[in-house]
Amino acid sequence: MISFPSPWHVFVYLLLLDPGASALDKYIAAVYEHSVVLAKPTPKPVSSEEALKLMNKNMDVLEEAIKLAAKQGAHIIVTPEDAIYGFRFTRETLYPYLENIPDPQVDWIPCTDPKRFGPAPVQERLSCLARHNSIYLVANMGDKKSCNHTDAKCPSDGHYQYNTNIVMDSNGKLVARYHKFNLFMSERQFDSPPEPELVTFNTAFGKFGLFTCFDILFHDPAVTLVSKLQVDTILFPTAWMNVLPHLTAVEFHSAWAMGMRVNVLASNTHRPSLKMTGSGIYAPDGSRAYHYDAESEKGHLLVAELDSHPSLSPTHPAPVNWSLYATTIKPVPKDGDFTGLIFFDEYSFSELAKEAGNLTVCQGALCCHLSYKMTEKQENEVYVLGAFDGLHEVEGNYYLQICTLLKCASADQQTCGQPVTTAHTRFDFFSLSGTFSTNYVFPEVLLSGVQLAPGEFQVLSDGQLVTHNGTSKPVLTVTLWGRWYEKDPPHPYIVSGVL
């Protein structure tokens, strides 16, 4: 049987022969949402052999997804945070699952030289998967680094433990390593690095940066990678727990891609019992592919084409002045008719009492303006315009400015802000804007069934989030989710003296 190499294999070969070979204008991206095989909770650490047995079960599943993505022409695949060993660990019980991950500058292909930096069976297998399938592979695993009393910050057990993303190139070479900086409040088994790591690498199909899950809510490293280092695509392994109405994975991650005007490959862990689902391939002008499944226990592969350099694309969105339109609104603003909680933050709300109209609600320095027309107002459904301008203080401390049109859970105004997944009211038109004090605003439109609305709305250069032809499904929420990074309190590790 005669087999012929794929165009991608030929391109890689030519690139190795001639580094000046022409780059790709577009590439095929893949993300895999993985239903993780979890370890049984144990009060004591298991052996390294038992730990590897569990990790191989997960890598067996990932291997099938990687092979399938490669067969579909993918140049790169992203797998989720915690995909290899799961969670439910203490600091002590996690240790057998960790490996020493060297600095990528060492020029190492684990597949061909697995013992160079000590036992590394996970890195070896990931390297071989990338190499044998000629694909860039992004994976999340644990890194361990020894330390001693000469390091004043050294943990009492004599080593650091890092939540780590690694990237193997299509030859199996380790080309990137990122230690998660902004740890979620339950990640006590990990240490935070001394400062945010700005990790990038270049390929024939663009410049990439990477960070992990909770990092996306903070300025560093996330914003800096885009605004200063000008990456084309963000690689984003996550174990994201969905929080309606504004922080479902597909909703927020697609909005972040639009707000930052960058590609985002978001791969989420799949665990519906923990509200974990929602992965996507997002471009600056909207979603290319996404997956949200709160019912089944199955993993899912997404594959889609992206521009290698989206900033050079004719469809790349223009810069936005997020407060330009809203500051021209003349009607006397009001502080809202009532208040309600969204994710423990107190919003000012006003009800959309008519089928069409204009409404302005203010809180603090933020005034939100809405013009709208419903197709037909359902008698048993209540929609409100809400504003929030303040410090969020739950799973983290970060300053928000949010304008939102949302459906209440019932006709009772006290349910406004509670999670809602279905609606029946359609809008022929809406225009949402706000007097934002920040340049970092992320536009969200979420439809009934927790579905995105790619191509059904646009953000104008004057800061309006609009639709002129309505949406394909009833609306759950239309939101401008702003982050005022300059008003954030100091990083908690700095305050505590850890850094």
Coordinates of C-alpha atoms in Angstrom, one line a residue:
M1 CA 0.0 0.0 0.0
I2 CA 1.4 3.4 -1.0
S3 CA 0.6 6.4 1.3
F4 CA 1.2 10.0 0.6
P5 CA 2.1 12.7 3.2
S6 CA -0.5 15.2 4.0
P7 CA 0.0 18.9 2.9
W8 CA 0.7 19.7 6.6
H9 CA 3.5 17.1 6.9
V10 CA 5.0 18.4 3.6
F11 CA 4.9 22.0 5.0
V12 CA 6.6 21.0 8.2
Y13 CA 9.3 19.2 6.3
L14 CA 9.9 22.2 4.1
L15 CA 9.9 24.5 7.0
L16 CA 12.6 22.4 8.7
L17 CA 14.6 22.6 5.5
D18 CA 13.9 26.3 5.0
P19 CA 12.9 28.3 8.0
G20 CA 12.0 31.1 5.7
A21 CA 9.2 29.1 4.0
S22 CA 6.0 31.0 3.7
A23 CA 3.7 31.2 6.7
L24 CA 0.1 30.1 6.8
D25 CA -2.6 32.7 6.5
K26 CA -5.1 30.3 8.2
Y27 CA -4.9 27.2 10.3
I28 CA -7.1 24.5 11.7
A29 CA -7.6 24.6 15.5
A30 CA -9.0 21.9 17.8
V31 CA -10.1 21.8 21.4
Y32 CA -11.3 18.8 23.3
E33 CA -13.7 18.9 26.2
H34 CA -12.7 16.0 28.4
S35 CA -14.8 14.0 30.8
V36 CA -12.1 13.4 33.3
V37 CA -11.5 10.0 35.0
L38 CA -11.1 11.0 38.7
A39 CA -8.9 9.4 41.3
K40 CA -10.7 8.0 44.4
P41 CA -10.3 10.3 47.4
T42 CA -7.6 9.1 49.7
P43 CA -6.1 10.5 52.9
K44 CA -2.6 9.3 52.0
P45 CA -0.6 9.7 48.8
V46 CA -0.8 6.8 46.4
S47 CA 2.4 5.3 44.8
S48 CA 3.8 6.8 41.7
E49 CA 2.8 3.7 39.8
E50 CA -0.9 4.1 40.9
A51 CA -0.8 7.7 40.0
L52 CA 0.5 6.9 36.5
K53 CA -2.1 4.3 36.0
L54 CA -4.8 6.9 36.6
M55 CA -3.1 9.4 34.3
N56 CA -2.8 6.9 31.5
K57 CA -6.5 6.3 31.6
N58 CA -7.1 9.9 30.9
M59 CA -4.4 10.1 28.3
D60 CA -5.9 7.0 26.6
V61 CA -9.0 9.2 26.0
L62 CA -7.0 12.2 25.0
E63 CA -5.0 10.2 22.5
E64 CA -8.1 9.2 20.6
A65 CA -9.2 12.9 20.4
I66 CA -5.7 14.0 19.3
K67 CA -5.6 11.4 16.6
L68 CA -9.1 12.4 15.4
A69 CA -8.1 16.1 15.3
A70 CA -5.0 15.3 13.4
K71 CA -7.0 13.3 10.8
Q72 CA -9.2 16.4 10.3
G73 CA -6.1 18.5 9.6
A74 CA -5.7 20.3 12.9
H75 CA -2.4 22.1 13.4
I76 CA -2.9 22.5 17.2
I77 CA -5.1 21.0 19.9
V78 CA -5.9 22.3 23.4
T79 CA -6.9 19.9 26.2
P80 CA -8.4 21.0 29.5
E81 CA -7.1 22.0 32.9
D82 CA -7.0 19.0 35.2
A83 CA -7.5 16.7 32.2
I84 CA -4.7 14.3 33.1
Y85 CA -5.3 13.7 36.8
G86 CA -8.5 15.5 37.8
F87 CA -9.0 17.2 41.1
R88 CA -10.0 16.2 44.7
F89 CA -6.4 16.4 46.0
T90 CA -4.6 17.8 49.0
R91 CA -1.1 19.1 48.6
E92 CA 0.3 15.8 49.9
T93 CA -1.9 13.5 47.8
L94 CA -1.2 15.4 44.6
Y95 CA 2.6 15.0 44.8
P96 CA 2.8 11.5 43.1
Y97 CA 1.2 12.9 40.0
L98 CA 3.8 15.7 39.5
E99 CA 6.8 15.7 37.3
N100 CA 9.8 18.0 36.9
I101 CA 9.1 20.1 33.8
P102 CA 12.2 21.9 32.6
D103 CA 12.5 25.3 31.1
P104 CA 11.8 24.9 27.4
Q105 CA 15.1 26.6 26.6
V106 CA 16.8 23.3 27.2
D107 CA 15.8 22.1 23.7
W108 CA 14.2 18.8 24.7
I109 CA 12.1 16.2 22.9
P110 CA 10.8 13.9 25.7
C111 CA 9.7 11.3 23.2
T112 CA 13.3 10.6 22.1
D113 CA 15.1 11.3 25.3
P114 CA 12.6 10.6 28.2
K115 CA 15.1 10.2 31.1
R116 CA 17.1 13.4 30.6
F117 CA 15.5 15.3 33.5
G118 CA 14.4 12.4 35.6
P119 CA 11.3 10.2 35.4
A120 CA 8.8 11.9 33.0
P121 CA 6.4 9.3 31.7
V122 CA 3.6 11.9 31.2
Q123 CA 5.7 14.3 29.3
E124 CA 7.1 11.4 27.2
R125 CA 3.7 10.2 26.2
L126 CA 2.4 13.7 25.4
S127 CA 5.6 14.4 23.4
C128 CA 5.1 11.2 21.4
L129 CA 1.4 11.9 20.8
A130 CA 2.4 15.3 19.3
R131 CA 5.3 13.9 17.3
H132 CA 3.5 10.8 15.9
N133 CA 0.5 12.9 14.9
S134 CA 2.4 16.0 13.7
I135 CA 0.3 18.3 15.8
Y136 CA 1.0 21.0 18.4
L137 CA -0.4 19.7 21.7
V138 CA -1.4 21.9 24.7
A139 CA -1.8 20.0 28.0
N140 CA -2.2 20.8 31.7
M141 CA -0.3 18.9 34.3
G142 CA 1.6 19.4 37.6
D143 CA 5.2 20.6 37.9
K144 CA 7.4 20.2 41.0
K145 CA 10.5 22.2 41.9
S146 CA 12.7 21.4 44.8
C147 CA 13.8 24.2 47.2
N148 CA 15.5 24.5 50.6
H149 CA 16.0 26.8 53.6
T150 CA 18.1 29.2 51.6
D151 CA 14.8 30.2 49.9
A152 CA 12.8 32.2 52.4
K153 CA 9.6 31.4 50.5
C154 CA 10.2 27.6 50.2
P155 CA 7.2 25.6 51.4
S156 CA 7.7 23.5 54.5
D157 CA 7.7 20.3 52.5
G158 CA 10.7 21.4 50.5
H159 CA 9.3 21.9 47.1
Y160 CA 7.0 24.1 45.0
Q161 CA 3.9 22.6 43.2
Y162 CA 2.6 24.4 40.1
N163 CA -0.5 24.1 38.1
T164 CA 1.2 24.0 34.7
N165 CA 0.4 24.3 31.0
I166 CA 2.9 22.8 28.5
V167 CA 3.1 22.9 24.7
M168 CA 4.7 20.2 22.6
D169 CA 5.3 21.2 19.0
S170 CA 4.6 18.9 16.0
N171 CA 8.0 17.3 16.4
G172 CA 7.4 16.5 20.1
K173 CA 9.6 19.2 21.4
L174 CA 8.7 21.1 24.6
V175 CA 8.3 24.7 23.4
A176 CA 6.3 26.4 26.2
R177 CA 5.7 26.0 30.0
Y178 CA 3.4 28.3 32.0
H179 CA 2.8 28.2 35.8
K180 CA -0.7 29.4 36.7
F181 CA -0.5 32.7 38.6
N182 CA -4.0 33.5 39.7
L183 CA -5.1 30.4 41.7
F184 CA -8.7 29.7 42.4
M185 CA -9.6 29.7 46.1
S186 CA -9.8 25.9 46.3
E187 CA -6.4 25.3 44.7
R188 CA -4.5 25.1 48.0
Q189 CA -2.5 22.1 46.6
F190 CA -0.6 24.5 44.4
D191 CA 1.9 27.4 44.7
S192 CA 1.8 30.6 42.8
P193 CA 5.0 31.6 40.9
P194 CA 6.8 34.7 42.1
E195 CA 5.3 36.9 39.4
P196 CA 3.0 36.4 36.3
E197 CA 4.8 34.5 33.6
L198 CA 4.4 36.0 30.1
V199 CA 4.8 32.8 27.9
T200 CA 4.6 33.0 24.2
F201 CA 5.9 31.0 21.2
N202 CA 5.9 31.5 17.5
T203 CA 4.7 29.1 14.8
A204 CA 4.2 29.1 11.0
F205 CA 0.6 29.9 11.8
G206 CA 0.9 32.8 14.3
K207 CA 2.1 33.9 17.7
F208 CA 0.6 32.1 20.7
G209 CA 0.3 32.9 24.4
L210 CA -1.1 30.8 27.2
F211 CA -2.7 31.1 30.6
T212 CA -5.1 29.0 32.7
C213 CA -8.7 29.3 33.8
F214 CA -9.0 31.9 36.7
D215 CA -6.2 34.0 35.1
I216 CA -8.7 35.3 32.5
L217 CA -10.4 37.5 35.1
F218 CA -7.2 39.5 35.8
H219 CA -4.9 41.8 34.0
D220 CA -1.7 39.7 34.2
P221 CA -0.8 37.7 32.4
A222 CA -3.9 37.7 30.3
V223 CA -4.3 41.3 29.1
T224 CA -0.5 41.9 28.8
L225 CA -0.1 39.0 26.4
V226 CA -2.5 40.6 24.0
S227 CA -2.0 44.3 24.5
K228 CA 1.8 44.4 24.8
L229 CA 3.1 41.1 23.4
Q230 CA 0.5 41.1 20.6
V231 CA -0.2 37.4 20.4
D232 CA -2.5 36.2 17.7
T233 CA -4.1 33.4 19.7
I234 CA -4.6 32.6 23.4
L235 CA -4.4 28.9 24.4
F236 CA -6.7 28.5 27.4
P237 CA -7.0 25.2 29.3
T238 CA -9.7 25.6 32.0
A239 CA -11.9 23.8 34.5
W240 CA -14.6 26.4 34.5
M241 CA -17.7 26.1 36.7
N242 CA -20.6 27.9 34.9
V243 CA -22.3 30.8 36.8
L244 CA -25.4 32.3 35.1
P245 CA -26.3 34.8 34.0
H246 CA -22.9 36.3 33.0
L247 CA -20.1 33.8 33.6
T248 CA -20.9 30.7 31.7
A249 CA -17.8 29.4 29.9
V250 CA -19.0 29.8 26.3
E251 CA -20.5 33.2 27.0
F252 CA -17.6 34.8 28.8
H253 CA -14.7 33.3 26.9
S254 CA -16.2 34.2 23.5
A255 CA -16.9 37.7 24.9
W256 CA -13.3 38.0 26.1
A257 CA -12.0 37.1 22.6
M258 CA -14.2 39.8 21.1
G259 CA -13.3 42.4 23.7
M260 CA -9.6 41.7 23.4
R261 CA -9.9 41.3 19.6
V262 CA -7.9 38.0 19.6
N263 CA -8.4 34.3 18.9
V264 CA -9.1 32.1 21.9
L265 CA -8.9 28.3 22.0
A266 CA -10.8 27.4 25.2
S267 CA -10.9 23.8 26.4
N268 CA -13.0 23.0 29.4
T269 CA -13.2 20.0 31.7
H270 CA -16.5 18.2 31.4
R271 CA -18.2 17.5 34.7
P272 CA -21.9 18.6 34.6
S273 CA -22.4 17.7 38.3
L274 CA -20.0 20.5 39.0
K275 CA -21.5 22.8 36.3
M276 CA -18.3 22.3 34.2
T277 CA -19.0 22.4 30.5
G278 CA -18.5 24.8 27.6
S279 CA -15.5 24.9 25.2
G280 CA -15.0 26.8 22.0
I281 CA -12.9 28.1 19.2
Y282 CA -13.4 31.9 19.2
A283 CA -12.3 34.6 16.8
P284 CA -12.5 38.4 17.4
D285 CA -15.7 38.7 15.4
G286 CA -17.4 35.8 17.0
S287 CA -17.5 32.0 17.7
R288 CA -16.2 29.6 15.1
A289 CA -17.3 26.5 17.0
Y290 CA -18.5 25.9 20.5
H291 CA -19.9 23.2 22.7
Y292 CA -22.2 23.3 25.8
D293 CA -23.7 20.1 27.2
A294 CA -25.0 20.1 30.8
E295 CA -26.7 16.7 30.4
S296 CA -24.4 14.0 29.1
E297 CA -21.1 12.7 30.5
K298 CA -19.4 12.5 27.1
G299 CA -16.4 14.4 25.9
H300 CA -16.5 16.4 22.7
L301 CA -14.0 17.5 20.0
L302 CA -14.3 20.8 18.2
V303 CA -12.4 21.6 15.0
A304 CA -12.5 24.9 13.1
E305 CA -10.5 27.2 10.9
L306 CA -9.0 30.5 12.2
D307 CA -7.0 33.4 10.8
S308 CA -3.4 33.0 11.8
H309 CA -3.0 36.8 12.2
P310 CA -6.5 38.1 13.0
S311 CA -5.4 41.7 13.3
L312 CA -4.5 41.6 9.6
S313 CA -7.9 40.2 8.6
P314 CA -10.4 42.4 6.8
T315 CA -13.0 41.2 9.3
H316 CA -11.0 42.3 12.3
P317 CA -13.1 44.5 14.5
A318 CA -12.2 48.2 14.8
P319 CA -11.2 49.6 18.1
V320 CA -14.1 50.6 20.4
N321 CA -14.6 53.7 22.5
W322 CA -16.9 52.0 25.0
S323 CA -18.4 55.2 26.5
L324 CA -18.7 57.4 23.4
Y325 CA -22.4 56.7 22.6
A326 CA -23.7 56.5 26.1
T327 CA -22.2 59.8 27.2
T328 CA -24.4 61.5 24.5
I329 CA -27.7 60.2 26.1
K330 CA -29.7 63.2 27.5
P331 CA -32.6 61.7 29.5
V332 CA -32.3 62.2 33.2
P333 CA -30.7 59.0 34.6
K334 CA -32.1 57.2 37.5
D335 CA -30.7 54.8 40.1
G336 CA -33.1 52.0 39.3
D337 CA -36.5 51.0 40.6
F338 CA -35.2 48.2 42.8
T339 CA -32.0 46.2 43.6
G340 CA -31.1 42.6 43.2
L341 CA -28.1 40.3 43.5
I342 CA -26.1 38.7 40.8
F343 CA -23.3 36.4 42.0
F344 CA -23.5 38.3 45.4
D345 CA -23.1 41.7 43.8
E346 CA -25.9 44.3 44.4
Y347 CA -27.2 45.6 41.0
S348 CA -29.6 48.5 40.4
F349 CA -32.5 47.3 38.2
S350 CA -35.4 48.8 36.2
E351 CA -38.1 46.7 34.6
L352 CA -38.8 46.8 30.8
A353 CA -42.5 47.5 31.4
K354 CA -43.4 48.1 27.7
E355 CA -42.7 46.2 24.5
A356 CA -40.5 49.0 23.2
G357 CA -38.7 52.0 24.7
N358 CA -35.6 53.6 26.1
L359 CA -34.3 53.1 29.6
T360 CA -31.4 54.4 31.6
V361 CA -30.1 53.0 34.9
C362 CA -27.2 54.3 36.9
Q363 CA -25.0 53.1 39.7
G364 CA -21.9 54.9 40.9
A365 CA -20.0 56.3 37.9
L366 CA -21.8 54.0 35.5
C367 CA -24.9 54.8 33.6
C368 CA -26.4 52.1 31.3
H369 CA -28.7 52.9 28.4
L370 CA -31.0 50.5 26.5
S371 CA -33.1 51.1 23.5
Y372 CA -35.2 48.0 22.6
K373 CA -38.2 46.5 20.8
M374 CA -39.6 43.1 21.7
T375 CA -41.3 41.0 19.1
E376 CA -44.0 40.2 21.6
K377 CA -43.8 40.6 25.3
Q378 CA -44.7 37.4 27.2
E379 CA -46.9 38.2 30.1
N380 CA -45.2 35.7 32.5
E381 CA -41.7 36.9 31.6
V382 CA -39.9 39.9 33.2
Y383 CA -36.8 41.6 31.8
V384 CA -34.8 44.2 33.5
L385 CA -31.9 46.6 32.7
G386 CA -29.2 46.4 35.4
A387 CA -26.1 48.3 36.4
F388 CA -23.3 47.4 38.7
D389 CA -20.2 49.5 39.5
G390 CA -18.2 48.1 42.3
L391 CA -15.7 45.6 43.7
H392 CA -16.6 42.0 43.4
E393 CA -15.5 40.1 46.6
V394 CA -16.4 36.4 46.4
E395 CA -14.0 33.9 44.8
G396 CA -11.6 36.8 44.1
N397 CA -11.4 40.6 44.5
Y398 CA -11.8 42.5 41.2
Y399 CA -13.5 45.7 40.1
L400 CA -16.5 45.5 37.7
Q401 CA -18.6 47.8 35.6
I402 CA -21.5 45.9 34.1
C403 CA -24.5 46.9 32.0
T404 CA -27.0 44.1 31.5
L405 CA -30.4 43.3 30.0
L406 CA -31.6 40.0 31.5
K407 CA -34.6 37.8 32.0
C408 CA -35.7 37.2 35.6
A409 CA -36.3 33.7 36.9
S410 CA -40.0 34.4 37.3
A411 CA -42.5 37.3 37.2
D412 CA -41.4 38.1 40.8
Q413 CA -38.8 40.9 40.7
Q414 CA -37.0 39.3 43.6
T415 CA -35.8 36.6 41.2
C416 CA -34.0 39.0 38.9
G417 CA -30.4 38.0 38.7
Q418 CA -31.0 34.3 39.5
P419 CA -29.9 31.6 37.0
V420 CA -32.2 31.2 34.0
T421 CA -31.6 28.8 31.1
T422 CA -34.8 29.2 29.0
A423 CA -36.8 32.1 27.7
H424 CA -39.7 32.8 25.2
T425 CA -39.4 36.5 24.5
R426 CA -37.7 37.6 21.3
F427 CA -36.3 41.0 20.6
D428 CA -36.5 42.7 17.1
F429 CA -34.0 45.3 18.2
F430 CA -31.7 46.3 21.1
S431 CA -28.9 48.7 21.6
L432 CA -27.0 48.5 24.9
S433 CA -24.3 51.0 26.0
G434 CA -22.7 52.4 29.1
T435 CA -20.6 55.3 30.4
F436 CA -17.6 53.0 31.1
S437 CA -14.5 54.2 32.9
T438 CA -12.4 51.3 31.4
N439 CA -11.3 50.3 27.9
Y440 CA -11.8 46.6 28.8
V441 CA -15.4 45.6 28.1
F442 CA -16.5 42.2 27.0
P443 CA -19.8 41.9 24.9
E444 CA -22.1 39.0 25.7
V445 CA -25.3 37.8 24.1
L446 CA -26.7 34.6 25.5
L447 CA -29.9 33.0 24.1
S448 CA -32.4 30.5 25.4
G449 CA -30.8 27.1 26.1
V450 CA -27.5 28.7 27.0
Q451 CA -26.6 29.2 23.3
L452 CA -24.4 31.9 21.7
A453 CA -25.5 34.2 18.9
P454 CA -22.6 34.4 16.5
G455 CA -23.2 36.8 13.6
E456 CA -26.5 38.0 15.2
F457 CA -25.2 41.1 16.9
Q458 CA -22.3 43.6 16.5
V459 CA -20.4 46.1 18.6
L460 CA -20.1 49.5 17.0
S461 CA -17.1 51.7 17.4
D462 CA -19.0 54.1 19.6
G463 CA -19.6 51.3 22.2
Q464 CA -23.1 50.1 21.3
L465 CA -23.9 46.4 21.4
V466 CA -26.7 46.2 18.8
T467 CA -28.9 43.9 16.8
H468 CA -31.0 45.2 14.0
N469 CA -32.6 42.0 12.7
G470 CA -33.4 40.3 16.0
T471 CA -31.9 37.0 17.3
S472 CA -32.6 33.4 16.3
K473 CA -33.8 32.4 19.7
P474 CA -35.3 34.2 22.8
V475 CA -32.9 36.2 24.9
L476 CA -31.5 35.3 28.3
T477 CA -29.1 38.2 28.6
V478 CA -27.4 41.0 26.7
T479 CA -24.4 42.3 28.6
L480 CA -21.4 44.6 28.5
W481 CA -19.1 43.1 31.2
G482 CA -16.4 45.6 32.0
R483 CA -13.2 45.1 34.0
W484 CA -11.7 48.2 35.6
Y485 CA -8.3 46.7 36.3
E486 CA -6.8 49.9 37.7
K487 CA -9.2 49.8 40.7
D488 CA -8.3 46.2 41.7
P489 CA -6.8 45.7 45.1
P490 CA -3.2 44.4 45.3
H491 CA -2.6 40.7 44.4
P492 CA -3.4 38.6 47.6
Y493 CA 0.0 36.9 47.5
I494 CA 1.7 40.3 47.6
V495 CA -0.5 41.5 50.5
S496 CA 0.3 38.3 52.5
G497 CA 4.0 38.6 51.8
V498 CA 4.2 35.4 49.9
L499 CA 5.6 37.1 46.8

